[in-house]
PDB file of C-alpha atoms and ligand atoms in Angstrom:
ATOM      1  CA  UNK A   1     202.029  38.802  11.546  1.00  0.00           C
ATOM      2  CA  UNK A   2     202.503  37.966  15.216  1.00  0.00           C
ATOM      3  CA  UNK A   3     204.544  34.816  15.636  1.00  0.00           C
ATOM      4  CA  UNK A   4     205.874  33.231  18.766  1.00  0.00           C
ATOM      5  CA  UNK A   5     209.395  31.924  18.721  1.00  0.00           C
ATOM      6  CA  UNK A   6     211.121  29.557  21.096  1.00  0.00           C
ATOM      7  CA  UNK A   7     214.107  30.915  23.044  1.00  0.00           C
ATOM      8  CA  UNK A   8     217.375  31.193  21.105  1.00  0.00           C
ATOM      9  CA  UNK A   9     220.928  30.750  22.366  1.00  0.00           C
ATOM     10  CA  UNK A  10     223.427  33.182  20.880  1.00  0.00           C
ATOM     11  CA  UNK A  11     227.202  33.514  21.019  1.00  0.00           C
ATOM     12  CA  UNK A  12     230.097  35.285  19.350  1.00  0.00           C
ATOM     13  CA  UNK A  13     233.809  35.878  19.605  1.00  0.00           C
ATOM     14  CA  UNK A  14     235.482  39.272  19.936  1.00  0.00           C
ATOM     15  CA  UNK A  15     235.255  39.892  16.179  1.00  0.00           C
ATOM     16  CA  UNK A  16     231.458  39.940  16.278  1.00  0.00           C
ATOM     17  CA  UNK A  17     230.829  41.270  19.786  1.00  0.00           C
ATOM     18  CA  UNK A  18     229.218  44.450  18.496  1.00  0.00           C
ATOM     19  CA  UNK A  19     227.004  42.560  16.068  1.00  0.00           C
ATOM     20  CA  UNK A  20     225.840  40.254  18.869  1.00  0.00           C
ATOM     21  CA  UNK A  21     224.758  43.280  20.916  1.00  0.00           C
ATOM     22  CA  UNK A  22     222.777  44.610  17.972  1.00  0.00           C
ATOM     23  CA  UNK A  23     221.083  41.271  17.313  1.00  0.00           C
ATOM     24  CA  UNK A  24     220.238  40.731  20.978  1.00  0.00           C
ATOM     25  CA  UNK A  25     218.586  44.166  21.121  1.00  0.00           C
ATOM     26  CA  UNK A  26     216.680  43.306  17.972  1.00  0.00           C
ATOM     27  CA  UNK A  27     215.536  39.909  19.250  1.00  0.00           C
ATOM     28  CA  UNK A  28     214.417  41.444  22.544  1.00  0.00           C
ATOM     29  CA  UNK A  29     212.308  43.985  20.625  1.00  0.00           C
ATOM     30  CA  UNK A  30     210.690  41.039  18.852  1.00  0.00           C
ATOM     31  CA  UNK A  31     210.017  39.572  22.319  1.00  0.00           C
ATOM     32  CA  UNK A  32     212.149  36.546  21.582  1.00  0.00           C
ATOM     33  CA  UNK A  33     213.841  35.181  24.699  1.00  0.00           C
ATOM     34  CA  UNK A  34     217.586  34.793  24.336  1.00  0.00           C
ATOM     35  CA  UNK A  35     220.369  33.082  26.250  1.00  0.00           C
ATOM     36  CA  UNK A  36     223.647  34.935  25.811  1.00  0.00           C
ATOM     37  CA  UNK A  37     226.546  32.459  25.801  1.00  0.00           C
ATOM     38  CA  UNK A  38     229.166  35.200  25.483  1.00  0.00           C
ATOM     39  CA  UNK A  39     231.672  36.501  24.766  1.00  0.00           C
ATOM     40  CA  UNK A  40     230.932  39.551  26.879  1.00  0.00           C
ATOM     41  CA  UNK A  41     233.565  42.060  25.753  1.00  0.00           C
ATOM     42  CA  UNK A  42     236.022  42.699  22.925  1.00  0.00           C
ATOM     43  CA  UNK A  43     238.974  40.875  24.531  1.00  0.00           C
ATOM     44  CA  UNK A  44     240.347  38.191  22.248  1.00  0.00           C
ATOM     45  CA  UNK A  45     238.828  34.736  22.820  1.00  0.00           C
ATOM     46  CA  UNK A  46     239.056  31.363  21.075  1.00  0.00           C
ATOM     47  CA  UNK A  47     235.901  30.934  19.008  1.00  0.00           C
ATOM     48  CA  UNK A  48     235.650  27.103  19.308  1.00  0.00           C
ATOM     49  CA  UNK A  49     234.908  27.461  23.030  1.00  0.00           C
ATOM     50  CA  UNK A  50     231.930  29.730  22.354  1.00  0.00           C
ATOM     51  CA  UNK A  51     230.791  27.544  19.471  1.00  0.00           C
ATOM     52  CA  UNK A  52     230.841  24.548  21.822  1.00  0.00           C
ATOM     53  CA  UNK A  53     228.596  26.310  24.374  1.00  0.00           C
ATOM     54  CA  UNK A  54     225.969  27.184  21.784  1.00  0.00           C
ATOM     55  CA  UNK A  55     226.174  24.064  19.606  1.00  0.00           C
ATOM     56  CA  UNK A  56     226.109  21.646  22.549  1.00  0.00           C
ATOM     57  CA  UNK A  57     222.941  23.317  23.854  1.00  0.00           C
ATOM     58  CA  UNK A  58     221.298  22.881  20.441  1.00  0.00           C
ATOM     59  CA  UNK A  59     222.625  19.347  20.115  1.00  0.00           C
ATOM     60  CA  UNK A  60     221.183  18.450  23.531  1.00  0.00           C
ATOM     61  CA  UNK A  61     217.887  20.117  22.529  1.00  0.00           C
ATOM     62  CA  UNK A  62     218.092  22.629  25.366  1.00  0.00           C
ATOM     63  CA  UNK A  63     217.450  25.200  22.651  1.00  0.00           C
ATOM     64  CA  UNK A  64     215.720  24.567  19.349  1.00  0.00           C
ATOM     65  CA  UNK A  65     217.795  27.214  17.563  1.00  0.00           C
ATOM     66  CA  UNK A  66     221.115  28.988  17.994  1.00  0.00           C
ATOM     67  CA  UNK A  67     223.059  31.847  16.481  1.00  0.00           C
ATOM     68  CA  UNK A  68     226.847  32.136  16.260  1.00  0.00           C
ATOM     69  CA  UNK A  69     229.043  34.897  14.892  1.00  0.00           C
ATOM     70  CA  UNK A  70     232.760  35.386  14.456  1.00  0.00           C
ATOM     71  CA  UNK A  71     234.829  37.438  12.010  1.00  0.00           C
ATOM     72  CA  UNK A  72     234.002  35.404   8.919  1.00  0.00           C
ATOM     73  CA  UNK A  73     231.548  32.892  10.374  1.00  0.00           C
ATOM     74  CA  UNK A  74     233.754  30.113   9.016  1.00  0.00           C
ATOM     75  CA  UNK A  75     235.383  29.004  12.255  1.00  0.00           C
ATOM     76  CA  UNK A  76     232.103  29.027  14.153  1.00  0.00           C
ATOM     77  CA  UNK A  77     230.342  26.957  11.486  1.00  0.00           C
ATOM     78  CA  UNK A  78     233.151  24.392  11.306  1.00  0.00           C
ATOM     79  CA  UNK A  79     233.118  24.011  15.089  1.00  0.00           C
ATOM     80  CA  UNK A  80     229.327  23.930  15.473  1.00  0.00           C
ATOM     81  CA  UNK A  81     228.847  21.257  12.829  1.00  0.00           C
ATOM     82  CA  UNK A  82     230.924  18.818  14.859  1.00  0.00           C
ATOM     83  CA  UNK A  83     228.002  18.475  17.262  1.00  0.00           C
ATOM     84  CA  UNK A  84     225.485  15.756  16.567  1.00  0.00           C
ATOM     85  CA  UNK A  85     222.126  17.015  15.366  1.00  0.00           C
ATOM     86  CA  UNK A  86     223.465  20.484  14.670  1.00  0.00           C
ATOM     87  CA  UNK A  87     222.913  21.859  11.195  1.00  0.00           C
ATOM     88  CA  UNK A  88     224.867  25.091  11.287  1.00  0.00           C
ATOM     89  CA  UNK A  89     224.592  27.230   8.175  1.00  0.00           C
ATOM     90  CA  UNK A  90     226.975  30.045   7.370  1.00  0.00           C
ATOM     91  CA  UNK A  91     224.706  32.648   5.803  1.00  0.00           C
ATOM     92  CA  UNK A  92     226.191  35.939   4.793  1.00  0.00           C
ATOM     93  CA  UNK A  93     223.414  36.582   2.269  1.00  0.00           C
ATOM     94  CA  UNK A  94     219.623  36.363   2.216  1.00  0.00           C
ATOM     95  CA  UNK A  95     219.340  33.548  -0.312  1.00  0.00           C
ATOM     96  CA  UNK A  96     221.536  31.253   1.792  1.00  0.00           C
ATOM     97  CA  UNK A  97     219.497  32.072   4.899  1.00  0.00           C
ATOM     98  CA  UNK A  98     216.249  31.197   3.142  1.00  0.00           C
ATOM     99  CA  UNK A  99     217.536  28.016   1.535  1.00  0.00           C
ATOM    100  CA  UNK A 100     219.276  26.838   4.705  1.00  0.00           C
ATOM    101  CA  UNK A 101     215.854  26.764   6.328  1.00  0.00           C
ATOM    102  CA  UNK A 102     213.780  25.515   3.387  1.00  0.00           C
ATOM    103  CA  UNK A 103     216.105  22.705   2.305  1.00  0.00           C
ATOM    104  CA  UNK A 104     218.477  22.014   5.215  1.00  0.00           C
ATOM    105  CA  UNK A 105     216.298  22.773   8.232  1.00  0.00           C
ATOM    106  CA  UNK A 106     219.269  24.637   9.679  1.00  0.00           C
ATOM    107  CA  UNK A 107     219.004  24.976  13.423  1.00  0.00           C
ATOM    108  CA  UNK A 108     222.012  27.190  13.905  1.00  0.00           C
ATOM    109  CA  UNK A 109     222.554  30.431  11.988  1.00  0.00           C
ATOM    110  CA  UNK A 110     226.146  31.590  11.559  1.00  0.00           C
ATOM    111  CA  UNK A 111     227.218  34.997  10.285  1.00  0.00           C
ATOM    112  CA  UNK A 112     230.487  36.836   9.829  1.00  0.00           C
ATOM    113  CA  UNK A 113     230.642  40.138  11.664  1.00  0.00           C
ATOM    114  CA  UNK A 114     233.559  41.281   9.493  1.00  0.00           C
ATOM    115  CA  UNK A 115     231.812  40.242   6.292  1.00  0.00           C
ATOM    116  CA  UNK A 116     228.363  41.788   6.484  1.00  0.00           C
ATOM    117  CA  UNK A 117     226.903  45.001   7.858  1.00  0.00           C
ATOM    118  CA  UNK A 118     224.480  45.246  10.753  1.00  0.00           C
ATOM    119  CA  UNK A 119     221.402  45.925   8.623  1.00  0.00           C
ATOM    120  CA  UNK A 120     222.034  42.935   6.369  1.00  0.00           C
ATOM    121  CA  UNK A 121     222.665  40.762   9.434  1.00  0.00           C
ATOM    122  CA  UNK A 122     219.236  41.714  10.815  1.00  0.00           C
ATOM    123  CA  UNK A 123     217.615  40.991   7.453  1.00  0.00           C
ATOM    124  CA  UNK A 124     219.342  37.603   7.286  1.00  0.00           C
ATOM    125  CA  UNK A 125     218.230  36.813  10.830  1.00  0.00           C
ATOM    126  CA  UNK A 126     214.641  37.757  10.002  1.00  0.00           C
ATOM    127  CA  UNK A 127     214.616  35.654   6.851  1.00  0.00           C
ATOM    128  CA  UNK A 128     216.071  32.698   8.747  1.00  0.00           C
ATOM    129  CA  UNK A 129     213.524  32.994  11.552  1.00  0.00           C
ATOM    130  CA  UNK A 130     210.558  33.387   9.224  1.00  0.00           C
ATOM    131  CA  UNK A 131     211.338  30.627   6.734  1.00  0.00           C
ATOM    132  CA  UNK A 132     209.910  27.156   7.396  1.00  0.00           C
ATOM    133  CA  UNK A 133     211.511  23.826   6.501  1.00  0.00           C
ATOM    134  CA  UNK A 134     209.931  22.402   3.338  1.00  0.00           C
ATOM    135  CA  UNK A 135     210.161  18.768   4.497  1.00  0.00           C
ATOM    136  CA  UNK A 136     209.265  16.332   1.655  1.00  0.00           C
ATOM    137  CA  UNK A 137     212.388  15.101  -0.117  1.00  0.00           C
ATOM    138  CA  UNK A 138     214.525  17.314   2.104  1.00  0.00           C
ATOM    139  CA  UNK A 139     213.423  15.491   5.252  1.00  0.00           C
ATOM    140  CA  UNK A 140     214.891  12.246   3.945  1.00  0.00           C
ATOM    141  CA  UNK A 141     218.136  13.995   3.045  1.00  0.00           C
ATOM    142  CA  UNK A 142     218.728  15.530   6.442  1.00  0.00           C
ATOM    143  CA  UNK A 143     217.968  12.174   8.072  1.00  0.00           C
ATOM    144  CA  UNK A 144     220.993  10.815   6.207  1.00  0.00           C
ATOM    145  CA  UNK A 145     223.207  13.069   8.341  1.00  0.00           C
ATOM    146  CA  UNK A 146     222.351  11.076  11.444  1.00  0.00           C
ATOM    147  CA  UNK A 147     222.134   7.698   9.711  1.00  0.00           C
ATOM    148  CA  UNK A 148     225.338   7.789   7.676  1.00  0.00           C
ATOM    149  CA  UNK A 149     227.559  10.590   8.937  1.00  0.00           C
ATOM    150  CA  UNK A 150     228.814  10.424  12.480  1.00  0.00           C
TER     151      UNK A 150
HETATM  152  C1  RB5 B 201     239.376  36.070  14.945  1.00  0.00           C
HETATM  153  O1  RB5 B 201     240.429  36.877  14.602  1.00  0.00           O
HETATM  154  C2  RB5 B 201     238.887  35.308  13.719  1.00  0.00           C
HETATM  155  O2  RB5 B 201     239.824  34.360  13.331  1.00  0.00           O
HETATM  156  C3  RB5 B 201     237.559  34.648  14.009  1.00  0.00           C
HETATM  157  O3  RB5 B 201     236.649  35.634  14.390  1.00  0.00           O
HETATM  158  C4  RB5 B 201     236.893  33.917  12.866  1.00  0.00           C
HETATM  159  O4  RB5 B 201     236.817  34.714  11.727  1.00  0.00           O
HETATM  160  C5  RB5 B 201     237.345  32.551  12.606  1.00  0.00           C
HETATM  161  O5  RB5 B 201     236.854  31.845  11.719  1.00  0.00           O
END
């Protein structure tokens, strides 16, 4: 099926630099436009700074969706979820990727480059991109984030 996707902003730290390259190549083959927020080599960087670049762009609706990767994905997801309107989901398996879209309408996919292999990462990305939000009772629940949690 031919689908059109909106541009995606993507970032990583040194621990997932190689995985970012692989995912960018993959997204380009799918003709999805990407904005690369770095990091741009394997020199050690502080992941919250990259998370802030990507998550702020999603929070400000400059990009509908973002992708972040670090060694485990944990630091990036903690940092990204501090931004209003960001629903960052750490998905190192396919079921989490699917459910994060169906139930949580996740707008930022996080993966751990030291946790999963490249092939699984691509499969997770595909599942995340292809899965729609179910809305219904889940819509009300995600609205509580903005209403109650600040
Ligand atoms: C970097 O060594 C590592 O701490 C980082 O990539 C990430 O796993 C943090 O959560």
